[in-house]
CSV table of N, CA and C in Angstrom, one decimal:
chain,number,residue,atom,x,y,z
A,30,MET,N,-62.3,-90.9,133.7
A,30,MET,CA,-61.3,-91.7,132.8
A,30,MET,C,-60.5,-92.2,133.2
A,31,ILE,N,-59.7,-93.1,133.5
A,31,ILE,CA,-58.5,-93.6,134.2
A,31,ILE,C,-57.4,-93.0,133.0
A,32,PRO,N,-56.2,-92.9,133.6
A,32,PRO,CA,-55.2,-92.3,133.0
A,32,PRO,C,-54.7,-94.0,132.4
A,33,ALA,N,-53.9,-93.6,131.3
A,33,ALA,CA,-53.5,-95.3,130.7
A,33,ALA,C,-52.8,-96.1,131.7
A,34,ASN,N,-51.8,-95.7,132.4
A,34,ASN,CA,-50.9,-96.2,133.2
A,34,ASN,C,-51.0,-95.6,134.5
A,35,PRO,N,-51.4,-95.3,135.4
A,35,PRO,CA,-51.3,-94.2,136.6
A,35,PRO,C,-50.4,-94.7,137.7
A,36,PHE,N,-50.1,-96.0,137.5
A,36,PHE,CA,-49.3,-96.6,138.5
A,36,PHE,C,-47.7,-97.1,138.1
A,37,PRO,N,-46.7,-97.3,139.5
A,37,PRO,CA,-45.9,-97.8,138.8
A,37,PRO,C,-45.4,-99.0,138.8
A,38,GLU,N,-44.4,-99.0,138.1
A,38,GLU,CA,-43.8,-100.7,137.7
A,38,GLU,C,-43.5,-101.1,138.5
A,39,GLU,N,-42.6,-100.5,139.5
A,39,GLU,CA,-42.4,-101.2,140.7
A,39,GLU,C,-42.8,-102.3,141.5
A,40,PRO,N,-41.9,-103.2,142.3
A,40,PRO,CA,-43.1,-104.1,143.3
A,40,PRO,C,-43.4,-102.9,144.4
A,41,GLY,N,-44.2,-103.4,145.2
A,41,GLY,CA,-44.6,-102.9,146.6
A,41,GLY,C,-45.5,-103.0,147.2
A,42,THR,N,-45.9,-102.5,148.2
A,42,THR,CA,-47.4,-102.4,149.1
A,42,THR,C,-48.6,-101.4,148.5
A,43,TYR,N,-49.6,-102.0,149.0
A,43,TYR,CA,-50.4,-101.1,148.1
A,43,TYR,C,-51.7,-101.4,149.2
A,44,PHE,N,-52.7,-100.6,149.1
A,44,PHE,CA,-53.9,-100.7,149.6
A,44,PHE,C,-55.3,-100.0,148.7
A,45,LEU,N,-56.6,-100.5,148.8
A,45,LEU,CA,-57.5,-100.5,147.9
A,45,LEU,C,-58.7,-99.7,149.1
A,46,ALA,N,-59.3,-98.9,148.5
A,46,ALA,CA,-60.2,-98.3,149.6
A,46,ALA,C,-61.5,-98.5,148.7
A,47,TYR,N,-62.5,-99.4,149.2
A,47,TYR,CA,-63.3,-99.6,148.3
A,47,TYR,C,-65.0,-99.0,149.4
A,48,HIS,N,-66.3,-98.6,148.7
A,48,HIS,CA,-67.5,-98.8,149.0
A,48,HIS,C,-68.1,-99.9,148.7
A,49,LEU,N,-68.6,-101.0,149.7
A,49,LEU,CA,-69.9,-101.7,149.1
A,49,LEU,C,-71.1,-101.2,149.4
A,50,ARG,N,-72.0,-101.3,148.2
A,50,ARG,CA,-73.1,-100.5,148.0
A,50,ARG,C,-74.3,-101.0,148.8
A,51,ALA,N,-74.3,-102.4,149.0
A,51,ALA,CA,-75.7,-102.6,149.8
A,51,ALA,C,-75.1,-103.8,150.7
A,52,SER,N,-75.7,-104.2,152.1
A,52,SER,CA,-75.4,-104.5,153.0
A,52,SER,C,-76.0,-106.0,152.5
A,53,GLY,N,-75.8,-107.4,152.5
A,53,GLY,CA,-75.8,-108.3,152.5
A,53,GLY,C,-75.3,-109.4,152.4
A,54,GLU,N,-75.8,-110.8,152.2
A,54,GLU,CA,-75.0,-111.8,152.0
A,54,GLU,C,-74.5,-111.9,150.9
A,55,TYR,N,-72.9,-112.4,150.8
A,55,TYR,CA,-72.2,-112.3,149.6
A,55,TYR,C,-71.1,-113.7,149.5
A,56,ARG,N,-70.9,-114.5,148.5
A,56,ARG,CA,-70.6,-115.3,148.5
A,56,ARG,C,-69.1,-115.0,147.9
A,57,ILE,N,-67.8,-115.8,148.9
A,57,ILE,CA,-66.7,-115.3,148.5
A,57,ILE,C,-65.7,-116.5,148.7
A,58,GLY,N,-65.7,-117.6,147.7
A,58,GLY,CA,-65.0,-118.6,147.4
A,58,GLY,C,-64.8,-119.4,148.4
A,59,ARG,N,-63.8,-119.8,149.0
A,59,ARG,CA,-64.0,-121.1,150.4
A,59,ARG,C,-64.7,-120.5,151.4
A,60,PHE,N,-64.9,-118.9,151.4
A,60,PHE,CA,-65.5,-118.9,152.5
A,60,PHE,C,-67.3,-119.1,152.3
A,61,ALA,N,-67.6,-119.6,151.4
A,61,ALA,CA,-68.8,-119.9,151.3
A,61,ALA,C,-69.8,-118.5,151.0
A,62,SER,N,-70.4,-117.9,151.9
A,62,SER,CA,-70.9,-116.6,152.1
A,62,SER,C,-71.1,-115.7,153.3
A,63,ALA,N,-70.8,-114.9,153.4
A,63,ALA,CA,-70.8,-113.9,154.7
A,63,ALA,C,-71.7,-112.7,154.4
A,64,PHE,N,-72.0,-112.4,155.8
A,64,PHE,CA,-72.5,-111.1,155.7
A,64,PHE,C,-72.1,-109.8,155.7
A,65,LEU,N,-71.9,-108.9,154.9
A,65,LEU,CA,-71.4,-107.8,154.8
A,65,LEU,C,-71.9,-106.6,154.9
A,66,PRO,N,-72.0,-105.6,155.9
A,66,PRO,CA,-72.8,-104.5,155.8
A,66,PRO,C,-72.2,-103.6,155.0
A,67,GLU,N,-73.2,-102.7,154.2
A,67,GLU,CA,-72.5,-101.6,153.7
A,67,GLU,C,-71.8,-100.7,154.2
A,68,GLY,N,-70.7,-100.1,153.1
A,68,GLY,CA,-69.8,-99.3,154.2
A,68,GLY,C,-68.6,-99.3,153.2
A,69,ILE,N,-67.5,-98.5,154.0
A,69,ILE,CA,-66.2,-98.4,153.8
A,69,ILE,C,-65.3,-99.6,153.8
A,70,TYR,N,-64.5,-100.2,153.4
A,70,TYR,CA,-63.7,-101.3,153.1
A,70,TYR,C,-62.0,-100.8,152.6
A,71,PHE,N,-61.4,-101.5,153.6
A,71,PHE,CA,-59.9,-101.5,153.0
A,71,PHE,C,-59.6,-102.7,152.6
A,72,TYR,N,-58.4,-102.9,152.1
A,72,TYR,CA,-58.1,-104.3,151.5
A,72,TYR,C,-56.3,-104.0,151.1
A,73,THR,N,-55.5,-104.5,152.1
A,73,THR,CA,-54.2,-104.3,151.7
A,73,THR,C,-53.4,-105.5,151.3
A,74,GLY,N,-52.6,-105.0,150.3
A,74,GLY,CA,-51.9,-106.2,149.5
A,74,GLY,C,-50.5,-105.9,149.0
A,75,SER,N,-49.6,-107.1,148.3
A,75,SER,CA,-48.6,-106.3,147.9
A,75,SER,C,-48.4,-107.1,146.6
A,76,ALA,N,-47.4,-106.8,145.8
A,76,ALA,CA,-46.5,-106.9,144.5
A,76,ALA,C,-45.8,-107.2,144.0
A,77,TRP,N,-45.1,-108.3,144.4
A,77,TRP,CA,-43.7,-108.4,144.3
A,77,TRP,C,-43.3,-109.4,142.9
A,78,THR,N,-44.4,-109.4,141.9
A,78,THR,CA,-44.4,-110.3,140.7
A,78,THR,C,-44.0,-109.5,139.6
A,79,ARG,N,-43.8,-110.3,138.7
A,79,ARG,CA,-43.7,-109.3,137.1
A,79,ARG,C,-45.2,-108.3,136.6
A,80,GLY,N,-44.3,-106.7,136.7
A,80,GLY,CA,-45.3,-105.6,136.3
A,80,GLY,C,-45.5,-105.2,137.6
A,81,GLY,N,-45.4,-105.1,138.8
A,81,GLY,CA,-45.3,-105.0,140.1
A,81,GLY,C,-46.7,-104.3,140.4
A,82,LEU,N,-46.5,-103.2,140.8
A,82,LEU,CA,-48.0,-102.1,141.3
A,82,LEU,C,-48.7,-102.1,140.4
A,83,CYS,N,-47.9,-101.7,139.1
A,83,CYS,CA,-49.1,-101.3,138.1
A,83,CYS,C,-49.9,-102.6,137.3
A,84,ALA,N,-49.1,-103.5,137.3
A,84,ALA,CA,-49.8,-105.3,137.0
A,84,ALA,C,-51.1,-105.4,138.0
A,85,ARG,N,-50.8,-105.4,139.5
A,85,ARG,CA,-51.3,-105.7,140.3
A,85,ARG,C,-52.7,-104.4,140.4
A,86,LEU,N,-52.3,-103.3,140.8
A,86,LEU,CA,-53.6,-102.1,140.7
A,86,LEU,C,-54.4,-102.1,139.7
A,87,SER,N,-53.7,-102.7,138.3
A,87,SER,CA,-54.5,-102.5,137.0
A,87,SER,C,-55.5,-104.1,137.0
A,88,TYR,N,-54.9,-104.9,137.7
A,88,TYR,CA,-56.0,-106.1,137.8
A,88,TYR,C,-57.0,-105.5,138.4
A,89,HIS,N,-56.9,-104.9,139.8
A,89,HIS,CA,-58.3,-104.7,140.6
A,89,HIS,C,-58.9,-103.7,139.7
A,90,LEU,N,-58.7,-103.3,138.7
A,90,LEU,CA,-59.5,-102.2,138.5
A,90,LEU,C,-60.5,-102.8,137.1
A,91,ARG,N,-60.5,-104.0,137.2
A,91,ARG,CA,-61.0,-104.9,136.2
A,91,ARG,C,-61.9,-106.2,137.2
A,92,LEU,N,-63.4,-106.4,136.4
A,92,LEU,CA,-63.8,-107.5,137.2
A,92,LEU,C,-63.0,-108.7,136.2
A,93,PRO,N,-62.4,-109.9,136.8
A,93,PRO,CA,-62.0,-110.9,136.4
A,93,PRO,C,-63.2,-112.1,135.8
A,94,GLU,N,-62.7,-112.6,134.9
A,94,GLU,CA,-63.6,-113.5,134.4
A,94,GLU,C,-63.6,-114.7,135.5
A,95,HIS,N,-63.0,-115.0,135.8
A,95,HIS,CA,-62.8,-116.3,136.7
A,95,HIS,C,-62.1,-115.6,137.8
A,96,PRO,N,-63.1,-115.6,139.2
A,96,PRO,CA,-62.4,-115.1,140.3
A,96,PRO,C,-61.4,-115.8,140.8
A,97,HIS,N,-60.4,-115.5,141.0
A,97,HIS,CA,-59.2,-116.0,141.9
A,97,HIS,C,-59.1,-115.6,143.5
A,98,TRP,N,-58.7,-114.4,143.6
A,98,TRP,CA,-58.3,-113.6,145.0
A,98,TRP,C,-59.6,-113.4,145.9
A,99,HIS,N,-59.6,-113.5,147.2
A,99,HIS,CA,-60.8,-113.8,148.0
A,99,HIS,C,-62.0,-112.4,147.3
A,100,LEU,N,-61.0,-110.8,147.1
A,100,LEU,CA,-61.3,-109.9,146.8
A,100,LEU,C,-62.0,-110.1,145.2
A,101,ASP,N,-61.5,-110.5,144.4
A,101,ASP,CA,-62.4,-110.9,143.6
A,101,ASP,C,-64.3,-111.0,143.3
A,102,TRP,N,-64.3,-111.3,144.2
A,102,TRP,CA,-65.4,-112.3,144.5
A,102,TRP,C,-66.5,-111.0,145.0
A,103,LEU,N,-65.8,-110.1,145.7
A,103,LEU,CA,-66.7,-108.9,145.8
A,103,LEU,C,-67.0,-108.1,144.8
A,104,LYS,N,-65.7,-107.8,144.0
A,104,LYS,CA,-65.9,-106.8,143.3
A,104,LYS,C,-67.3,-106.4,142.0
A,105,PRO,N,-67.9,-107.1,141.9
A,105,PRO,CA,-69.1,-106.9,141.2
A,105,PRO,C,-70.2,-105.9,142.3
A,106,HIS,N,-70.0,-105.8,143.2
A,106,HIS,CA,-71.0,-105.3,144.3
A,106,HIS,C,-69.5,-103.9,145.3
A,107,LEU,N,-69.1,-103.8,144.5
A,107,LEU,CA,-68.0,-102.5,145.2
A,107,LEU,C,-67.5,-101.4,144.1
A,108,ASN,N,-67.7,-100.2,144.6
A,108,ASN,CA,-66.9,-99.0,143.9
A,108,ASN,C,-65.7,-98.7,144.4
A,109,LEU,N,-64.5,-98.4,143.8
A,109,LEU,CA,-63.1,-98.3,144.1
A,109,LEU,C,-63.2,-96.4,144.6
A,110,LEU,N,-63.1,-96.2,145.9
A,110,LEU,CA,-62.9,-95.1,146.2
A,110,LEU,C,-61.4,-94.7,146.1
A,111,GLY,N,-60.4,-95.3,146.1
A,111,GLY,CA,-59.1,-95.2,146.0
A,111,GLY,C,-58.0,-96.1,146.2
A,112,ALA,N,-56.7,-95.6,146.1
A,112,ALA,CA,-55.9,-96.6,146.4
A,112,ALA,C,-54.5,-95.7,146.6
A,113,GLY,N,-54.0,-96.3,147.3
A,113,GLY,CA,-52.1,-96.0,147.9
A,113,GLY,C,-51.2,-96.8,147.6
A,114,TRP,N,-49.9,-96.7,147.5
A,114,TRP,CA,-48.7,-97.4,147.4
A,114,TRP,C,-47.6,-97.0,148.1
A,115,GLN,N,-46.8,-97.7,148.0
A,115,GLN,CA,-45.3,-97.6,148.4
A,115,GLN,C,-44.4,-98.3,147.7
A,116,VAL,N,-43.7,-97.9,146.9
A,116,VAL,CA,-42.6,-98.8,146.2
A,116,VAL,C,-41.7,-99.4,146.7
A,117,GLU,N,-41.1,-100.3,146.6
A,117,GLU,CA,-39.9,-101.3,147.3
A,117,GLU,C,-40.4,-101.4,148.6
A,118,VAL,N,-41.1,-101.6,149.4
A,118,VAL,CA,-41.5,-101.7,150.5
A,118,VAL,C,-42.4,-103.0,151.0
A,119,ARG,N,-42.3,-103.5,151.8
A,119,ARG,CA,-42.8,-104.4,152.3
A,119,ARG,C,-43.4,-104.2,153.6
A,120,ALA,N,-44.6,-103.8,153.4
A,120,ALA,CA,-45.8,-103.5,154.8
A,120,ALA,C,-47.0,-103.8,154.7
A,121,GLU,N,-47.2,-104.8,153.7
A,121,GLU,CA,-49.1,-105.2,153.7
A,121,GLU,C,-49.3,-105.6,154.9
A,122,CYS,N,-48.5,-106.0,155.9
A,122,CYS,CA,-49.0,-106.8,157.0
A,122,CYS,C,-49.0,-105.6,157.9
A,123,GLN,N,-48.3,-104.5,158.2
A,123,GLN,CA,-48.1,-103.8,159.0
A,123,GLN,C,-49.3,-102.4,159.0
A,124,TRP,N,-49.7,-102.4,157.2
A,124,TRP,CA,-50.8,-101.6,157.2
A,124,TRP,C,-52.2,-102.2,157.6
A,125,ALA,N,-52.4,-103.5,157.2
A,125,ALA,CA,-53.4,-104.1,157.7
A,125,ALA,C,-53.4,-104.4,159.2
A,126,GLN,N,-52.4,-104.3,160.0
A,126,GLN,CA,-52.5,-104.1,161.3
A,126,GLN,C,-53.0,-102.5,161.8
A,127,ALA,N,-52.3,-102.0,161.1
A,127,ALA,CA,-52.5,-100.4,161.5
A,127,ALA,C,-53.9,-99.8,161.4
A,128,LEU,N,-54.5,-100.2,160.0
A,128,LEU,CA,-55.9,-100.4,159.8
A,128,LEU,C,-56.9,-100.9,160.3
A,129,ILE,N,-56.5,-102.0,161.3
A,129,ILE,CA,-57.3,-103.0,162.4
A,129,ILE,C,-57.5,-102.2,163.6
A,130,ALA,N,-56.2,-101.7,164.0
A,130,ALA,CA,-56.1,-100.8,165.5
A,130,ALA,C,-56.9,-99.6,165.2
A,131,HIS,N,-57.6,-99.1,164.5
A,131,HIS,CA,-58.3,-98.1,164.3
A,131,HIS,C,-59.4,-98.4,164.9
A,132,PRO,N,-60.0,-97.1,166.0
A,132,PRO,CA,-60.9,-97.6,166.9
A,132,PRO,C,-62.5,-97.7,166.3
A,133,GLN,N,-62.7,-97.3,165.1
A,133,GLN,CA,-63.8,-97.5,164.1
A,133,GLN,C,-63.8,-98.6,163.2
A,134,ALA,N,-62.5,-99.5,163.2
A,134,ALA,CA,-62.3,-100.8,162.3
A,134,ALA,C,-63.1,-101.9,162.9
A,135,SER,N,-63.4,-102.9,162.0
A,135,SER,CA,-63.8,-104.4,163.0
A,135,SER,C,-63.0,-105.0,161.2
A,136,VAL,N,-62.9,-106.6,161.8
A,136,VAL,CA,-62.6,-107.6,160.8
A,136,VAL,C,-64.1,-108.2,160.4
A,137,PRO,N,-64.9,-108.1,159.5
A,137,PRO,CA,-66.1,-109.0,159.2
A,137,PRO,C,-65.5,-110.2,158.7
A,138,ILE,N,-64.5,-110.7,157.9
A,138,ILE,CA,-64.4,-112.2,157.8
A,138,ILE,C,-62.8,-112.5,158.2
A,139,PRO,N,-62.5,-113.3,159.3
A,139,PRO,CA,-61.3,-113.4,159.7
A,139,PRO,C,-60.6,-114.2,158.5
A,140,GLY,N,-59.7,-114.1,158.0
A,140,GLY,CA,-58.8,-114.5,157.3
A,140,GLY,C,-58.8,-114.1,156.0
A,141,PHE,N,-59.6,-113.1,155.7
A,141,PHE,CA,-59.8,-112.6,154.1
A,141,PHE,C,-59.0,-111.8,153.6
A,142,GLY,N,-58.3,-112.1,152.4
A,142,GLY,CA,-57.1,-111.8,151.9
A,142,GLY,C,-55.9,-112.0,152.9
A,143,ALA,N,-55.6,-112.7,153.6
A,143,ALA,CA,-54.5,-112.9,154.4
A,143,ALA,C,-54.3,-114.6,154.6
A,144,SER,N,-54.8,-115.0,153.4
A,144,SER,CA,-54.6,-116.8,153.5
A,144,SER,C,-53.0,-117.4,153.3
A,145,ASP,N,-52.0,-116.3,153.0
A,145,ASP,CA,-50.5,-116.3,152.8
A,145,ASP,C,-49.9,-115.4,153.7
A,146,CYS,N,-50.6,-115.1,154.8
A,146,CYS,CA,-49.8,-114.0,155.9
A,146,CYS,C,-49.0,-114.7,156.7
A,147,ARG,N,-47.7,-114.0,156.7
A,147,ARG,CA,-46.9,-114.7,157.6
A,147,ARG,C,-46.7,-114.2,158.9
A,148,GLN,N,-47.4,-113.3,159.1
A,148,GLN,CA,-47.5,-112.6,160.2
A,148,GLN,C,-48.8,-112.7,161.3
A,149,HIS,N,-49.7,-114.0,160.8
A,149,HIS,CA,-50.6,-114.1,161.4
A,149,HIS,C,-52.0,-112.8,161.8
A,150,CYS,N,-51.7,-112.0,160.2
A,150,CYS,CA,-52.8,-111.0,160.6
A,150,CYS,C,-54.4,-111.6,160.5
A,151,PRO,N,-55.1,-110.9,161.2
A,151,PRO,CA,-56.2,-111.5,161.4
A,151,PRO,C,-57.4,-111.6,159.8
A,152,ALA,N,-57.2,-110.4,159.4
A,152,ALA,CA,-57.4,-110.2,157.8
A,152,ALA,C,-56.4,-109.0,157.3
A,153,HIS,N,-57.0,-108.9,156.2
A,153,HIS,CA,-56.1,-107.9,155.4
A,153,HIS,C,-57.6,-107.2,154.6
A,154,TRP,N,-58.7,-107.5,155.3
A,154,TRP,CA,-59.9,-106.8,154.8
A,154,TRP,C,-60.8,-106.4,155.9
A,155,VAL,N,-60.7,-104.8,155.7
A,155,VAL,CA,-61.0,-104.2,157.2
A,155,VAL,C,-62.1,-103.2,157.0
A,156,PHE,N,-63.5,-103.1,157.9
A,156,PHE,CA,-64.3,-102.6,157.5
A,156,PHE,C,-64.5,-101.6,158.5
A,157,PHE,N,-64.9,-100.3,158.2
A,157,PHE,CA,-65.1,-98.8,158.8
A,157,PHE,C,-66.7,-98.4,159.1
A,158,GLY,N,-67.4,-99.1,158.7
A,158,GLY,CA,-68.7,-98.5,158.5
A,158,GLY,C,-69.3,-97.4,157.7
A,159,THR,N,-70.0,-96.3,157.3
A,159,THR,CA,-69.9,-95.4,156.5
A,159,THR,C,-68.9,-94.1,156.9
A,160,MET,N,-68.6,-93.8,158.2
A,160,MET,CA,-67.3,-93.2,158.4
A,160,MET,C,-67.9,-91.8,158.2
A,161,GLY,N,-69.1,-91.2,157.7
A,161,GLY,CA,-69.7,-89.8,157.2
A,161,GLY,C,-69.5,-89.7,155.8
A,162,GLY,N,-69.6,-90.8,155.1
A,162,GLY,CA,-69.8,-90.5,153.4
A,162,GLY,C,-68.5,-91.8,153.1
A,163,HIS,N,-68.3,-91.1,151.7
A,163,HIS,CA,-67.4,-91.6,150.5
A,163,HIS,C,-66.1,-91.3,150.6
A,164,HIS,N,-66.0,-90.0,151.2
A,164,HIS,CA,-64.6,-89.2,151.2
A,164,HIS,C,-64.0,-89.5,152.7
A,165,ALA,N,-64.8,-90.3,153.3
A,165,ALA,CA,-64.0,-90.6,154.5
A,165,ALA,C,-62.5,-91.6,154.7
A,166,TRP,N,-62.7,-92.2,153.6
A,166,TRP,CA,-61.5,-92.9,153.2
A,166,TRP,C,-60.1,-92.3,153.5
A,167,ARG,N,-60.2,-91.1,152.8
A,167,ARG,CA,-59.2,-90.3,153.0
A,167,ARG,C,-58.3,-90.2,154.6
A,168,LYS,N,-59.3,-89.9,155.6
A,168,LYS,CA,-59.4,-89.5,156.6
A,168,LYS,C,-58.7,-90.5,157.4
A,169,ILE,N,-59.5,-91.8,157.2
A,169,ILE,CA,-58.8,-93.3,157.8
A,169,ILE,C,-57.4,-93.1,157.3
A,170,VAL,N,-56.9,-93.3,156.1
A,170,VAL,CA,-55.6,-93.3,155.7
A,170,VAL,C,-54.6,-92.2,156.5
A,171,GLU,N,-55.2,-90.9,156.7
A,171,GLU,CA,-54.5,-90.0,157.6
A,171,GLU,C,-54.2,-90.3,159.2
A,172,GLU,N,-55.5,-91.0,159.4
A,172,GLU,CA,-55.2,-91.1,160.8
A,172,GLU,C,-54.6,-92.6,161.0
A,173,THR,N,-54.3,-93.3,160.1
A,173,THR,CA,-53.9,-94.6,160.3
A,173,THR,C,-52.6,-94.8,159.4
A,174,LEU,N,-52.5,-95.0,158.4
A,174,LEU,CA,-51.4,-95.0,157.5
A,174,LEU,C,-50.1,-94.0,157.3
A,175,ALA,N,-50.7,-92.9,157.5
A,175,ALA,CA,-49.8,-91.5,157.3
A,175,ALA,C,-48.7,-91.4,158.1
A,176,GLN,N,-49.3,-92.1,159.3
A,176,GLN,CA,-48.0,-92.0,160.5
A,176,GLN,C,-46.9,-93.1,160.6
A,177,LEU,N,-47.0,-93.9,159.8
A,177,LEU,CA,-46.2,-95.0,159.7
A,177,LEU,C,-45.0,-94.8,159.1
A,178,LEU,N,-43.7,-95.5,159.3
A,178,LEU,CA,-42.3,-95.0,158.3
A,178,LEU,C,-42.7,-95.6,157.2
A,179,ASP,N,-43.4,-96.8,156.7
A,179,ASP,CA,-43.8,-97.3,155.6
A,179,ASP,C,-44.7,-96.6,154.8
A,180,ALA,N,-45.4,-95.4,155.2
A,180,ALA,CA,-46.8,-94.9,154.7
A,180,ALA,C,-46.8,-94.9,153.1
A,181,PRO,N,-48.3,-94.8,152.6
A,181,PRO,CA,-48.1,-94.7,151.3
A,181,PRO,C,-47.3,-93.2,150.8
A,182,SER,N,-46.6,-93.3,149.4
A,182,SER,CA,-46.3,-92.3,148.9
A,182,SER,C,-46.8,-92.1,147.9
A,183,GLY,N,-47.5,-92.6,147.1
A,183,GLY,CA,-48.6,-92.5,145.6
A,183,GLY,C,-50.4,-92.7,146.1
A,184,PHE,N,-51.0,-92.3,145.5
A,184,PHE,CA,-52.3,-92.2,145.7
A,184,PHE,C,-52.9,-92.2,144.5
A,185,TRP,N,-54.0,-92.7,144.3
A,185,TRP,CA,-55.2,-92.5,143.4
A,185,TRP,C,-56.3,-92.4,143.7
A,186,SER,N,-57.1,-91.5,143.3
A,186,SER,CA,-58.6,-91.5,143.8
A,186,SER,C,-59.6,-91.6,142.8
A,187,GLY,N,-60.5,-92.5,142.7
A,187,GLY,CA,-61.3,-93.0,142.0
A,187,GLY,C,-62.5,-92.1,141.8
A,188,ASP,N,-63.6,-92.4,141.0
A,188,ASP,CA,-65.0,-91.7,140.8
A,188,ASP,C,-65.7,-92.7,141.5
A,189,ILE,N,-66.3,-91.9,142.8
A,189,ILE,CA,-67.1,-92.8,143.5
A,189,ILE,C,-68.6,-93.0,142.7
A,190,ALA,N,-68.9,-92.2,141.5
A,190,ALA,CA,-69.9,-92.9,141.1
A,190,ALA,C,-69.5,-94.1,140.2
A,191,GLY,N,-68.5,-94.6,139.6
A,191,GLY,CA,-68.2,-95.6,139.3
A,191,GLY,C,-68.4,-97.1,139.7
A,192,SER,N,-68.2,-97.8,139.4
A,192,SER,CA,-68.6,-99.4,139.6
A,192,SER,C,-68.0,-100.3,138.6
A,193,MET,N,-67.6,-101.5,139.2
A,193,MET,CA,-67.1,-102.7,138.4
A,193,MET,C,-67.9,-103.1,136.7
A,194,ASP,N,-68.9,-102.1,136.6
A,194,ASP,CA,-69.8,-102.8,135.8
A,194,ASP,C,-69.0,-102.6,134.0
A,195,GLU,N,-67.6,-101.5,134.3
A,195,GLU,CA,-67.3,-101.0,133.2
A,195,GLU,C,-66.0,-101.3,133.4
A,196,SER,N,-65.5,-101.6,132.5
A,196,SER,CA,-63.9,-101.8,132.2
A,196,SER,C,-62.8,-100.4,132.2
A,197,PRO,N,-61.9,-100.5,132.7
A,197,PRO,CA,-60.8,-99.1,132.8
A,197,PRO,C,-61.0,-98.5,131.5
A,198,GLY,N,-61.2,-97.1,131.3
A,198,GLY,CA,-61.1,-96.4,129.7
A,198,GLY,C,-62.4,-96.8,129.0
A,199,ALA,N,-63.3,-97.0,129.9
A,199,ALA,CA,-64.7,-97.3,129.1
A,199,ALA,C,-65.8,-96.5,129.6
A,200,GLY,N,-65.4,-94.9,130.4
A,200,GLY,CA,-65.8,-93.9,130.6
A,200,GLY,C,-65.9,-94.1,132.2
A,201,SER,N,-65.5,-95.0,132.9
A,201,SER,CA,-65.8,-95.1,134.4
A,201,SER,C,-64.2,-95.0,135.0
A,202,SER,N,-64.3,-94.6,135.8
A,202,SER,CA,-63.2,-94.4,136.8
A,202,SER,C,-63.0,-95.0,138.1
A,203,GLY,N,-64.0,-95.6,138.3
A,203,GLY,CA,-64.4,-96.2,139.5
A,203,GLY,C,-64.0,-97.9,139.0
A,204,ALA,N,-63.6,-98.5,140.1
A,204,ALA,CA,-63.5,-100.1,139.8
A,204,ALA,C,-63.4,-100.7,141.4
A,205,GLY,N,-62.6,-101.7,141.0
A,205,GLY,CA,-62.0,-102.7,142.2
A,205,GLY,C,-61.8,-103.7,142.3
């Protein structure tokens, strides 16, 4: 069960760690379709609008009726493993670049999640393969983001059995 309001209301930077349940061709908005292998993915973003991190992260825990962001198109196929954030910090690109620099990382869809990126990141959606199971996302954070000056300071861990099929509070703590 997801707590009523586990995220801060201040603005800031966040990451989401996901597990894509099956390899396949996926339609992703203007990207038409792309092949994505099963495994662990990270998405980095920022929340500087009304409601801050709470509003944005809560949004990512739901399936949108009408997909808007690149990530929305994949949510039906993802399990949310966890999230991390740093309030009052603009580090979305720094985090994306640190994740991409990991020796096991790759960018499966150039430009994904980075259409408004001002630092010319290859993407804000990074693939890590299976990395030894669902709990490997924490190791990735330790190896990449924890060493940064503006490293995540808050974390939420999802239920790996959960999926986007249920809304928050409806008996599932996973989403994405």
